[in-house]
Amino acid sequence: MERAVPLAVPLGQTEVFQALQRLHMTIFSQSVSPCGKFLAAGNNYGQIAIFSLASGLWVELGNSVLHFSLAHDGPVYSMVSTDRHLLSAGDGEVKAWLWAEMLKKGCKELWHRQPPYRTSLEVPEINALLLVPKENSLILAGGDCQLHTMDLETGTFTRVLRGHTDYIHCLALRERSPEVLSGGEDGAVRLWDLRTAKEVQTIEVYKHEECSRPHNGRWIGCLATDSDWMVCGGGPALTLWHLRSSTPTTVFPIRAPQKHVTFYQDLILSAGQGRCVNQWQLSGELKAQVPGSSPGLLSLSLNQQPAAPECKVLTAAGNSCRVDVFTNLGYRAFSLSF
Amino acid sequence: MSSESSKKRKPKVIRSDGAPAEGKRNRSDTEQAIEIEERRIQSCVHFMTLKKLNRLAHIRLKKGRDQTHEAKQKVDAYHLQLQNLLYEVMHLQKEITKCLEFKSKHEEIDLVSLEEFYKEAPPDISKAEVTMGDPHQQTLARLDWELEQRKRLAEKYRECLSNKEKILKEIEVKKEYLSSLQPRLNSIMQASLPVQEYLFMPFDQAHKQYETARHLPPPLYVLFVQATAYGQACDKTLSVAIEGSVDEAKALFKPPEDSQDDESDSDAEEEQTTKRRRPTLGVQLDDKRKEMLKRHPLSVMLDLKCKDDSVLHLTFYYLMNLNIMTVKAKVTTATELITPISAGDLLSPDSVLSCLYPGDHGKKTPNPANQYQFDKVGILTLSDYVLELGHPYLWVQKLGGLHFPKEQPQQTVIADHSLSASHMETTMKLLKTRVQSRLALHKQFASLEHGIVPVTSDCQYLFPAKVVSRLVKWVTVAHEDYMELHFTKDIVDAGLAGDTNLYYMALIERGTAKLQAAVVLNPGYSSIPPVFQLCLNWKGEKTNSNDDNIRAMEGEVNVCYKELCGPWPSHQLLTNQLQRLCVLLDVYLETESHDDSVEGPKEFPQEKMCLRLFRGPSRMKPFKYNHPQGFFSHR
C-alpha cells in the first residue's frame, strides 16, 4: 500500500524537538469548564491546554487551543472542575486555578497543597481526584496507597483512609450513602464510608474466576458506579457488579485492558488499550465501537454542563497529542491537538 | 415741341384744305394763285422757322453733350486720383507691416539682463545717461557690450586650446618615459625574489594570487576576498587558493573584432562540415546543455584544517550562464580510514555537506531564473548534473554574496560583500563541526559494527555499571525500506523522515528478547538528535501502538536526549542513546510482572534497584536512572 509522504519542511533543531515532543505526548486527564465551553487537558510534560469547544465545533479547528502553560513539574494525572476552579494533580501536589483566569495567558495557580505523605524518599503521584459536593471536599488518591480528604474551604486535610496495599488508580463516588469506591494496583475495590472513615466493603476482583485474567495482572484501572451497580476493569475483564451482593453480573467481552469507564444514560462507555471507544448495553452486548485517532485511550469526558447544551460532546484522549471530539456518539467529529 | 406740334398740325390742315379747294375752281384762278403764293410764302416761313428750331435744338443738344462730357471727365479724374491714393495707401500699409514684422538679428541674441548689463559694462559702453532714456540707444549699447564680451571669450578659447595641445604633448612624453621604466622595475622585482624567500615574506605569491583573482568572476571574487580576510583575522587553519587556467579566463573576455574574425572562420568551417555531416538534433541539444552548464575556468579552493589533522577540501565553481556557485567537497584524514560498511555515506563527497543549514539539500538550483533557461534546453532539474558540477547549496551562494530573494525577483543578482561577510563565520564553524561529527560517527560505526557500544569515560555516569543487553547488529537501511517498516509510521507522518536523512537498524538482544531499533540520522546530527523507533519481539510483538512502555522507552531516548549529549560538541549522542536503549531493555525485561498462571521461573530476574515497579494510570516502568545513587525511578 502506498503511504503518502508528507511535504518536507526544513526542520531546524527546535522544530524537530517539538515534533518529537508531540509524538511522545500522552494526555492523562481532561476536565470541562463550568460554563461548558472550554476543555482543559493535562499531559505527561506537565502542561495544561485549554481548548475552546465552542469555536472547535462551529469553526473548523483553527485556533481552538487557547494556550497551554507549564503547570506541573511532572505529568498531570488527574483534573477535576468545581463551579469556579480547576483542580489539577500530578506529582505529589494538587493545584487550583481559577477558570476565569485560565483563559488568559500567564495565569498563576491560586493555591497548591500537598497531602501529608508518610515517606519522603519518593514523592508519590496523585492518580485520582474526586469531588464530594455535599461536604465541599476533595478526595485525593494515588501512589502512597491512601485516600486523603481535603476540605476545599479551609484547605486542611481532614481524613486519611488506609487499606490498600498497592497504589490507587481510580475513585468513584456513591452519592446516596455517601460512600467512596477506590480501585488499586492490588486488585481490590474498596468501599469507604465517609462519615465513619472506615472501610465498609472489599471486593477482590481477581479472585473471581469469571473476570480474572492473570496474564494481564490484577490491577483495577477504572471504576464507575451507579448507586447499586458498579463497573470496573483493568487487568481483569471489564465487569458489571451488583454492589450489595458483591457478585459479578455481566462480563464484557473485550480483551484489551480498559482504562476509563463511565455510565451514560443507559449505556456504559469504556476506553482503554486500542483505538476505540466502546459502547455497551447493560446486558453485556457491544452496541458500538467508535475508532478514535490515538492508539490507546486513557480518559473520557462527557460535557454535560447545563449551561452549554450546544457543546454536549464526548471527548477522548490518551496516547497521543490529540483529543478526539465525538459530537454524536456514533463517529469521531474532529480532533483538537496540543 | 411746338415745332413738332405745328409740323403735325400742318399736314392735317393741308389735307383738309385740299378738298374744299376743288369746289371753288371757277372763282378765280387769280385768287387761287394769290392764295398759293401766300401759302408758299407761309410755308417758306414755316420752313425757316423749322430750320431755326432744328438748329436751336442741335445747338442745345451739343451744349448739353459738352457739359456732360466735362462733368464726366472731372469725375474720371477724381476717380483716378482716388484709385491712386488707395493704391498708395495699400502700398504704405504693406510697407508698414513689413517694417513692423522686421526682426532684426539682434533680437535673437540672448543679451544679459538689464541690471547685469549696467553692473558689468564699463561706463563708456553703457553710457547710462543716454541709454536710460532712449531704448534704441540702450539696445545698441547692449549689443556693443555683447560683442565685446564675445571677442574676449573667443580669445580665451583660443588660448586654452593651445594650452591643451601643449599639455597633451607633455603627457605623451611622460608616458613613454614610464613605459620605459616598467621593464626595469620587473627586473628589480625578480632580483628581490630570493630576498623574500630568505625572509619568509611571500608577498610575491600573494601578489600572484591577487593577480589571478582579478580574473575571477564576481561571486568567486567575493568569496576569495572574504575567505582570505576571515582566514587572516580569525582562523589560521583556513587556507585559500585559486585553481584553474587564467588564460582561459582571459579568453572569455576577448574583444569583439576577434570574435567576428572567429565567426567568419567558423562560418567557413561550418559550411564545410555541413556538406560532410549534419549533427543530429540530440547532439545539438546536448551541446546546448553543455553550453548552459559551462563552468568558469577558475575555481577557488578552501582548505579547512580541524584539530585532529583532518582536512576538509572545498572547491567552489561558478556556473556562468546560470549565475550560481557550486561546491565539491572532500575529506582527507591524517591517517588512512578503514570505512566500516555502514559508514559508507557518512563522508561521501556527495552527502557530507547536505543540510548544513536545515533544508539546504543542494539538489535544486537556488536561482529561480534558471528554470526558464532549463526549459529551453530540456534540462529537467540540476540534480542530474550535481555529481560533476558540484552542489549549489544556499550557503555557498551566500558566501559568494549572491542573494536570490523569493518575494521580489531581481533582474540581475550582483555579488555582495556584506552578505558574504555576515555568513562566513557561522558557515565555517558549521563546516568544521560537521566534519568532526562525521569523523566521530565514522569511528563509532566501526565499533558499533562489532557489537560494542563505545561509551566514553566522561559519559559513563549516565548508565549503571552492569548492562546485560548487548548490541548485536548495526546496518544501514535504505530510505524506502525504512518507510515500509510497520512501526515507523508515526515518524514518517510527522515529516521527520525525508530523503536527505540516513537510516540505520540496530538490534539489541538479551536472552530470547530481541529489540529492533530503526534510527533516523539527520544530516545536522548532534544538533538535531537521531530519532529511534522500537519494536520488541518477546512474548509477542510490542511496538509503541500496543505497549505504553515501549512508547515510554522511545520517549526516553528521543525526547530526553539532552541529558545524553555529553560534553560539547556532543559527538557521543548516538552511542549514549544506544547504551541507554540497552539499559531500558534491561529494566523492561526485569520489571515485567510475573504471570502467576504460567509455570516456571522468571526469565529475567530483577537485578536493578527500583523504588516502585509501576506508577501512574498507564503503569509505567521505572526508566529513569539516578546517578550516583544507582536506582531507577519514574520521570
PDB file of N, CA and C in Angstrom, chain B residues 216-217 219-220 223 243-244 293-301 314-320 323-329 386-392 396-397 400 402:
ATOM      1  N   LEU B 216      38.814  36.483 -11.662  1.00  0.00           N
ATOM      2  CA  LEU B 216      37.702  35.684 -11.150  1.00  0.00           C
ATOM      3  C   LEU B 216      36.382  36.375 -11.444  1.00  0.00           C
ATOM      4  N   PRO B 217      35.334  35.597 -11.665  1.00  0.00           N
ATOM      5  CA  PRO B 217      34.005  36.207 -11.792  1.00  0.00           C
ATOM      6  C   PRO B 217      33.575  36.780 -10.440  1.00  0.00           C
ATOM      7  N   PRO B 219      31.178  36.603  -8.060  1.00  0.00           N
ATOM      8  CA  PRO B 219      30.881  35.858  -6.829  1.00  0.00           C
ATOM      9  C   PRO B 219      32.111  35.144  -6.274  1.00  0.00           C
ATOM     10  N   LEU B 220      32.900  34.545  -7.184  1.00  0.00           N
ATOM     11  CA  LEU B 220      34.092  33.867  -6.703  1.00  0.00           C
ATOM     12  C   LEU B 220      35.065  34.873  -6.108  1.00  0.00           C
ATOM     13  N   LEU B 223      33.947  35.662  -2.645  1.00  0.00           N
ATOM     14  CA  LEU B 223      34.275  34.538  -1.768  1.00  0.00           C
ATOM     15  C   LEU B 223      35.750  34.555  -1.431  1.00  0.00           C
ATOM     16  N   GLU B 243      42.478  27.984  -8.312  1.00  0.00           N
ATOM     17  CA  GLU B 243      42.945  26.982  -9.264  1.00  0.00           C
ATOM     18  C   GLU B 243      42.314  27.232 -10.616  1.00  0.00           C
ATOM     19  N   GLY B 244      42.953  26.682 -11.626  1.00  0.00           N
ATOM     20  CA  GLY B 244      42.346  26.799 -12.941  1.00  0.00           C
ATOM     21  C   GLY B 244      43.235  27.594 -13.875  1.00  0.00           C
ATOM     22  N   LEU B 293      25.536  24.788 -18.944  1.00  0.00           N
ATOM     23  CA  LEU B 293      26.081  24.410 -17.650  1.00  0.00           C
ATOM     24  C   LEU B 293      27.577  24.670 -17.589  1.00  0.00           C
ATOM     25  N   LYS B 294      28.053  25.510 -18.457  1.00  0.00           N
ATOM     26  CA  LYS B 294      29.513  25.697 -18.507  1.00  0.00           C
ATOM     27  C   LYS B 294      30.020  26.354 -17.241  1.00  0.00           C
ATOM     28  N   ARG B 295      31.193  25.880 -16.806  1.00  0.00           N
ATOM     29  CA  ARG B 295      31.798  26.442 -15.607  1.00  0.00           C
ATOM     30  C   ARG B 295      32.859  27.454 -16.002  1.00  0.00           C
ATOM     31  N   HIS B 296      33.050  28.407 -15.138  1.00  0.00           N
ATOM     32  CA  HIS B 296      34.151  29.343 -15.333  1.00  0.00           C
ATOM     33  C   HIS B 296      35.456  28.593 -15.109  1.00  0.00           C
ATOM     34  N   PRO B 297      36.460  28.835 -15.932  1.00  0.00           N
ATOM     35  CA  PRO B 297      37.681  28.021 -15.810  1.00  0.00           C
ATOM     36  C   PRO B 297      38.420  28.160 -14.489  1.00  0.00           C
ATOM     37  N   LEU B 298      38.167  29.251 -13.764  1.00  0.00           N
ATOM     38  CA  LEU B 298      38.872  29.404 -12.484  1.00  0.00           C
ATOM     39  C   LEU B 298      37.979  28.916 -11.353  1.00  0.00           C
ATOM     40  N   SER B 299      38.595  28.358 -10.320  1.00  0.00           N
ATOM     41  CA  SER B 299      37.814  27.954  -9.149  1.00  0.00           C
ATOM     42  C   SER B 299      38.608  28.281  -7.897  1.00  0.00           C
ATOM     43  N   VAL B 300      37.876  28.470  -6.797  1.00  0.00           N
ATOM     44  CA  VAL B 300      38.518  28.827  -5.526  1.00  0.00           C
ATOM     45  C   VAL B 300      38.529  27.606  -4.640  1.00  0.00           C
ATOM     46  N   MET B 301      39.685  27.307  -4.057  1.00  0.00           N
ATOM     47  CA  MET B 301      39.766  26.130  -3.198  1.00  0.00           C
ATOM     48  C   MET B 301      40.029  26.563  -1.764  1.00  0.00           C
ATOM     49  N   LEU B 314      37.352  22.123   0.039  1.00  0.00           N
ATOM     50  CA  LEU B 314      36.161  22.608  -0.655  1.00  0.00           C
ATOM     51  C   LEU B 314      36.600  23.308  -1.922  1.00  0.00           C
ATOM     52  N   THR B 315      36.007  22.907  -3.059  1.00  0.00           N
ATOM     53  CA  THR B 315      36.324  23.602  -4.311  1.00  0.00           C
ATOM     54  C   THR B 315      35.046  24.271  -4.789  1.00  0.00           C
ATOM     55  N   PHE B 316      35.128  25.570  -4.988  1.00  0.00           N
ATOM     56  CA  PHE B 316      33.955  26.344  -5.381  1.00  0.00           C
ATOM     57  C   PHE B 316      34.046  26.678  -6.858  1.00  0.00           C
ATOM     58  N   TYR B 317      32.961  26.384  -7.573  1.00  0.00           N
ATOM     59  CA  TYR B 317      32.913  26.706  -9.001  1.00  0.00           C
ATOM     60  C   TYR B 317      31.820  27.714  -9.259  1.00  0.00           C
ATOM     61  N   TYR B 318      31.944  28.392 -10.408  1.00  0.00           N
ATOM     62  CA  TYR B 318      30.913  29.358 -10.791  1.00  0.00           C
ATOM     63  C   TYR B 318      30.363  28.953 -12.140  1.00  0.00           C
ATOM     64  N   LEU B 319      29.039  28.776 -12.193  1.00  0.00           N
ATOM     65  CA  LEU B 319      28.397  28.445 -13.467  1.00  0.00           C
ATOM     66  C   LEU B 319      27.975  29.748 -14.105  1.00  0.00           C
ATOM     67  N   MET B 320      28.582  30.089 -15.230  1.00  0.00           N
ATOM     68  CA  MET B 320      28.452  31.444 -15.756  1.00  0.00           C
ATOM     69  C   MET B 320      27.056  31.756 -16.251  1.00  0.00           C
ATOM     70  N   ASN B 323      24.538  31.796 -13.282  1.00  0.00           N
ATOM     71  CA  ASN B 323      24.811  32.746 -12.189  1.00  0.00           C
ATOM     72  C   ASN B 323      24.635  32.117 -10.810  1.00  0.00           C
ATOM     73  N   ILE B 324      25.097  30.881 -10.660  1.00  0.00           N
ATOM     74  CA  ILE B 324      25.104  30.279  -9.318  1.00  0.00           C
ATOM     75  C   ILE B 324      26.472  29.670  -9.076  1.00  0.00           C
ATOM     76  N   MET B 325      26.730  29.452  -7.789  1.00  0.00           N
ATOM     77  CA  MET B 325      28.001  28.817  -7.437  1.00  0.00           C
ATOM     78  C   MET B 325      27.742  27.414  -6.933  1.00  0.00           C
ATOM     79  N   THR B 326      28.686  26.516  -7.176  1.00  0.00           N
ATOM     80  CA  THR B 326      28.537  25.167  -6.624  1.00  0.00           C
ATOM     81  C   THR B 326      29.813  24.810  -5.873  1.00  0.00           C
ATOM     82  N   VAL B 327      29.711  23.735  -5.097  1.00  0.00           N
ATOM     83  CA  VAL B 327      30.870  23.340  -4.307  1.00  0.00           C
ATOM     84  C   VAL B 327      31.033  21.839  -4.378  1.00  0.00           C
ATOM     85  N   LYS B 328      32.310  21.419  -4.383  1.00  0.00           N
ATOM     86  CA  LYS B 328      32.598  19.985  -4.277  1.00  0.00           C
ATOM     87  C   LYS B 328      33.441  19.815  -3.025  1.00  0.00           C
ATOM     88  N   ALA B 329      33.125  18.768  -2.289  1.00  0.00           N
ATOM     89  CA  ALA B 329      33.813  18.613  -1.009  1.00  0.00           C
ATOM     90  C   ALA B 329      34.567  17.310  -0.962  1.00  0.00           C
ATOM     91  N   VAL B 386      24.533  17.153 -10.698  1.00  0.00           N
ATOM     92  CA  VAL B 386      25.162  17.650  -9.484  1.00  0.00           C
ATOM     93  C   VAL B 386      26.470  16.933  -9.201  1.00  0.00           C
ATOM     94  N   LEU B 387      26.561  15.684  -9.613  1.00  0.00           N
ATOM     95  CA  LEU B 387      27.774  14.932  -9.311  1.00  0.00           C
ATOM     96  C   LEU B 387      28.996  15.530  -9.974  1.00  0.00           C
ATOM     97  N   GLU B 388      28.828  15.968 -11.237  1.00  0.00           N
ATOM     98  CA  GLU B 388      30.021  16.514 -11.875  1.00  0.00           C
ATOM     99  C   GLU B 388      30.171  18.006 -11.622  1.00  0.00           C
ATOM    100  N   LEU B 389      29.049  18.685 -11.424  1.00  0.00           N
ATOM    101  CA  LEU B 389      29.166  20.131 -11.291  1.00  0.00           C
ATOM    102  C   LEU B 389      29.371  20.590  -9.861  1.00  0.00           C
ATOM    103  N   GLY B 390      28.995  19.746  -8.898  1.00  0.00           N
ATOM    104  CA  GLY B 390      29.048  20.217  -7.513  1.00  0.00           C
ATOM    105  C   GLY B 390      27.652  20.626  -7.058  1.00  0.00           C
ATOM    106  N   HIS B 391      27.499  20.834  -5.745  1.00  0.00           N
ATOM    107  CA  HIS B 391      26.191  21.118  -5.182  1.00  0.00           C
ATOM    108  C   HIS B 391      25.973  22.621  -5.062  1.00  0.00           C
ATOM    109  N   PRO B 392      24.804  23.113  -5.516  1.00  0.00           N
ATOM    110  CA  PRO B 392      24.539  24.546  -5.370  1.00  0.00           C
ATOM    111  C   PRO B 392      23.835  24.862  -4.060  1.00  0.00           C
ATOM    112  N   VAL B 396      26.482  28.355  -0.030  1.00  0.00           N
ATOM    113  CA  VAL B 396      27.540  28.664  -0.996  1.00  0.00           C
ATOM    114  C   VAL B 396      27.201  29.963  -1.724  1.00  0.00           C
ATOM    115  N   GLN B 397      25.924  30.122  -2.074  1.00  0.00           N
ATOM    116  CA  GLN B 397      25.527  31.363  -2.760  1.00  0.00           C
ATOM    117  C   GLN B 397      25.748  32.545  -1.828  1.00  0.00           C
ATOM    118  N   GLY B 400      29.199  33.618  -1.620  1.00  0.00           N
ATOM    119  CA  GLY B 400      29.619  34.350  -2.809  1.00  0.00           C
ATOM    120  C   GLY B 400      28.897  35.669  -2.949  1.00  0.00           C
ATOM    121  N   LEU B 402      25.740  36.130  -3.339  1.00  0.00           N
ATOM    122  CA  LEU B 402      24.584  36.096  -4.239  1.00  0.00           C
ATOM    123  C   LEU B 402      23.343  35.848  -3.416  1.00  0.00           C
TER     124      LEU B 402
END
